[in-house]
mmCIF file of C-alpha atoms in Angstrom:
data_model
loop_
_atom_site.group_PDB
_atom_site.id
_atom_site.type_symbol
_atom_site.label_atom_id
_atom_site.label_comp_id
_atom_site.label_asym_id
_atom_site.label_seq_id
_atom_site.Cartn_x
_atom_site.Cartn_y
_atom_site.Cartn_z
ATOM 1 C CA MET A 835 -26.510 231.450 98.468
ATOM 2 C CA VAL A 836 -29.651 229.346 98.775
ATOM 3 C CA ASN A 837 -33.201 230.077 97.693
ATOM 4 C CA HIS A 838 -36.293 229.562 99.828
ATOM 5 C CA PRO A 839 -37.787 226.240 98.643
ATOM 6 C CA THR A 840 -41.207 227.649 97.736
ATOM 7 C CA LYS A 841 -40.888 231.453 97.636
ATOM 8 C CA GLY A 842 -37.548 231.678 95.846
ATOM 9 C CA THR A 843 -36.237 234.323 98.273
ATOM 10 C CA PRO A 844 -32.414 234.146 98.379
ATOM 11 C CA PHE A 845 -30.554 233.598 101.664
ATOM 12 C CA LYS A 846 -26.832 234.130 102.081
ATOM 13 C CA LEU A 847 -25.032 231.246 103.757
ATOM 14 C CA ASN A 848 -22.116 232.263 105.963
ATOM 15 C CA ASP A 849 -20.446 228.908 106.578
ATOM 16 C CA TYR A 850 -18.147 226.689 104.551
ATOM 17 C CA SER A 851 -18.932 222.985 104.868
ATOM 18 C CA THR A 852 -17.768 219.689 103.438
ATOM 19 C CA CYS A 853 -19.431 216.300 103.550
ATOM 20 C CA ASP A 854 -17.293 215.529 106.625
ATOM 21 C CA THR A 855 -18.494 218.561 108.618
ATOM 22 C CA LYS A 856 -20.191 217.706 111.923
ATOM 23 C CA TYR A 857 -22.765 219.621 113.982
ATOM 24 C CA VAL A 858 -24.719 221.009 111.058
ATOM 25 C CA VAL A 859 -28.240 221.984 110.102
ATOM 26 C CA TYR A 860 -28.965 220.756 106.579
ATOM 27 C CA MET A 861 -31.734 220.927 104.000
ATOM 28 C CA LEU A 862 -32.947 218.161 101.700
ATOM 29 C CA LYS A 863 -34.828 219.136 98.549
ATOM 30 C CA CYS A 864 -36.918 217.098 96.161
ATOM 31 C CA PRO A 865 -37.842 217.892 92.534
ATOM 32 C CA CYS A 866 -41.296 219.216 93.471
ATOM 33 C CA CYS A 867 -39.689 222.012 95.564
ATOM 34 C CA MET A 868 -40.571 220.574 98.953
ATOM 35 C CA ALA A 869 -37.836 220.658 101.574
ATOM 36 C CA TYR A 870 -36.857 219.000 104.832
ATOM 37 C CA ILE A 871 -34.650 220.600 107.477
ATOM 38 C CA GLY A 872 -32.623 218.319 109.727
ATOM 39 C CA GLN A 873 -29.619 218.377 112.016
ATOM 40 C CA THR A 874 -26.823 215.990 112.889
ATOM 41 C CA ILE A 875 -23.845 215.803 115.219
ATOM 42 C CA ARG A 876 -22.220 213.228 112.938
ATOM 43 C CA SER A 877 -20.697 213.947 109.558
ATOM 44 C CA VAL A 878 -23.320 215.210 107.146
ATOM 45 C CA LYS A 879 -22.164 212.519 104.704
ATOM 46 C CA MET A 880 -23.300 209.795 107.133
ATOM 47 C CA ARG A 881 -26.686 211.415 107.741
ATOM 48 C CA ILE A 882 -27.388 211.920 104.038
ATOM 49 C CA LYS A 883 -26.404 208.293 103.447
ATOM 50 C CA GLU A 884 -29.092 207.264 105.975
ATOM 51 C CA HIS A 885 -31.708 209.367 104.158
ATOM 52 C CA ARG A 886 -30.682 207.780 100.855
ATOM 53 C CA ASN A 887 -30.920 204.270 102.341
ATOM 54 C CA ASN A 888 -34.378 205.032 103.755
ATOM 55 C CA ILE A 889 -35.549 206.189 100.327
ATOM 56 C CA ARG A 890 -33.998 203.187 98.569
ATOM 57 C CA ASN A 891 -35.371 200.628 101.071
ATOM 58 C CA PHE A 892 -38.696 202.295 101.908
ATOM 59 C CA LYS A 893 -41.340 200.098 103.516
ATOM 60 C CA MET A 894 -44.455 201.556 105.135
ATOM 61 C CA ASP A 895 -44.589 201.409 108.958
ATOM 62 C CA THR A 896 -40.943 200.398 109.406
ATOM 63 C CA ALA A 897 -37.812 202.278 110.436
ATOM 64 C CA THR A 898 -37.385 203.385 106.805
ATOM 65 C CA ASP A 899 -40.794 205.122 106.860
ATOM 66 C CA THR A 900 -39.677 208.723 107.369
ATOM 67 C CA PRO A 901 -41.301 211.905 106.037
ATOM 68 C CA VAL A 902 -38.642 212.193 103.315
ATOM 69 C CA SER A 903 -38.688 208.544 102.203
ATOM 70 C CA ARG A 904 -42.503 208.436 102.298
ATOM 71 C CA HIS A 905 -42.698 211.567 100.125
ATOM 72 C CA PHE A 906 -40.217 210.193 97.592
ATOM 73 C CA HIS A 907 -42.144 206.902 97.457
ATOM 74 C CA ASN A 908 -45.606 208.495 97.166
ATOM 75 C CA GLN A 909 -44.540 211.047 94.540
ATOM 76 C CA GLY A 910 -42.546 208.578 92.450
ATOM 77 C CA HIS A 911 -39.283 210.505 92.809
ATOM 78 C CA ASN A 912 -36.076 208.556 92.388
ATOM 79 C CA LEU A 913 -32.986 208.654 94.550
ATOM 80 C CA SER A 914 -30.924 210.608 92.018
ATOM 81 C CA GLN A 915 -33.339 213.536 92.408
ATOM 82 C CA LEU A 916 -32.453 214.086 96.086
ATOM 83 C CA ARG A 917 -30.527 217.337 96.625
ATOM 84 C CA TRP A 918 -28.967 218.498 99.885
ATOM 85 C CA LEU A 919 -26.983 221.369 101.298
ATOM 86 C CA VAL A 920 -25.644 222.505 104.647
ATOM 87 C CA LEU A 921 -27.393 225.624 105.926
ATOM 88 C CA GLU A 922 -25.321 226.258 109.033
ATOM 89 C CA ASN A 923 -22.357 224.892 111.001
ATOM 90 C CA ILE A 924 -22.668 225.035 114.767
ATOM 91 C CA VAL A 925 -19.274 225.717 116.320
ATOM 92 C CA GLN A 926 -18.415 225.081 119.954
ATOM 93 C CA PRO A 927 -19.177 228.321 121.839
ATOM 94 C CA LYS A 928 -15.991 230.031 123.072
ATOM 95 C CA ARG A 929 -17.397 230.387 126.569
ATOM 96 C CA GLY A 930 -18.776 226.862 126.700
ATOM 97 C CA GLY A 931 -22.376 225.852 126.428
ATOM 98 C CA ASP A 932 -24.411 222.975 125.126
ATOM 99 C CA ARG A 933 -23.611 222.594 121.437
ATOM 100 C CA LYS A 934 -26.396 220.028 120.928
ATOM 101 C CA LYS A 935 -28.934 222.420 122.422
ATOM 102 C CA ILE A 936 -27.784 225.215 120.116
ATOM 103 C CA LEU A 937 -28.004 222.778 117.186
ATOM 104 C CA GLY A 938 -31.640 222.029 118.077
ATOM 105 C CA GLN A 939 -32.426 225.733 118.384
ATOM 106 C CA ARG A 940 -30.909 226.492 114.993
ATOM 107 C CA GLU A 941 -32.784 223.579 113.400
ATOM 108 C CA ALA A 942 -36.060 225.039 114.724
ATOM 109 C CA TYR A 943 -35.027 228.482 113.407
ATOM 110 C CA TRP A 944 -34.408 227.122 109.898
ATOM 111 C CA ILE A 945 -37.622 225.039 109.892
ATOM 112 C CA LYS A 946 -39.552 228.226 110.634
ATOM 113 C CA LYS A 947 -37.528 230.429 108.252
ATOM 114 C CA MET A 948 -37.835 227.991 105.335
ATOM 115 C CA ASN A 949 -41.455 227.127 106.190
ATOM 116 C CA THR A 950 -40.837 223.387 105.913
ATOM 117 C CA MET A 951 -43.537 222.133 108.280
ATOM 118 C CA ALA A 952 -46.134 219.858 106.651
ATOM 119 C CA PRO A 953 -48.120 220.354 104.488
ATOM 120 C CA LEU A 954 -45.873 222.979 102.840
ATOM 121 C CA GLY A 955 -42.707 221.031 103.609
ATOM 122 C CA LEU A 956 -41.541 217.618 104.745
ATOM 123 C CA ASN A 957 -40.912 218.267 108.446
ATOM 124 C CA ASP A 958 -43.695 216.656 110.460
ATOM 125 C CA TYR A 959 -42.732 218.176 113.815
ATOM 126 C CA TRP A 960 -40.304 220.503 115.547
ATOM 127 C CA SER A 961 -39.399 220.622 119.174
ATOM 128 C CA LEU A 962 -39.381 223.418 121.720
ATOM 129 C CA TYR A 963 -37.196 221.279 123.989
ATOM 130 C CA PRO A 964 -33.924 223.028 122.958
ATOM 131 C CA PHE A 965 -35.371 226.324 124.186
ATOM 132 C CA LEU A 966 -36.169 225.095 127.713
#
């Protein structure tokens, strides 16, 4: 069960995930209740590690300048306040199909559902490309 970052509405999660799970849509949360939705084909542990490194080594206008790291820097949050969870696992479709495309579609779904586009959230864009 996860709550909407700003409204508090509960959502039931149907998947079991570990830090080694791949092909996931995940959510990062900060202490001021803002959230970021992302996706990865690698283990979620590796992707979260990258977010943590970007926060730790933040420098404006460099590769570490991401919406999440910039927010943590500007708001004075520290790394220990970063929270994350997996929202959905994307399994290989039984009849084939493009798993990466489905991953992108589900990321867009969760960005919309959780209302994480700036200024209410930390996502600065979302793509319609997976739907084409």
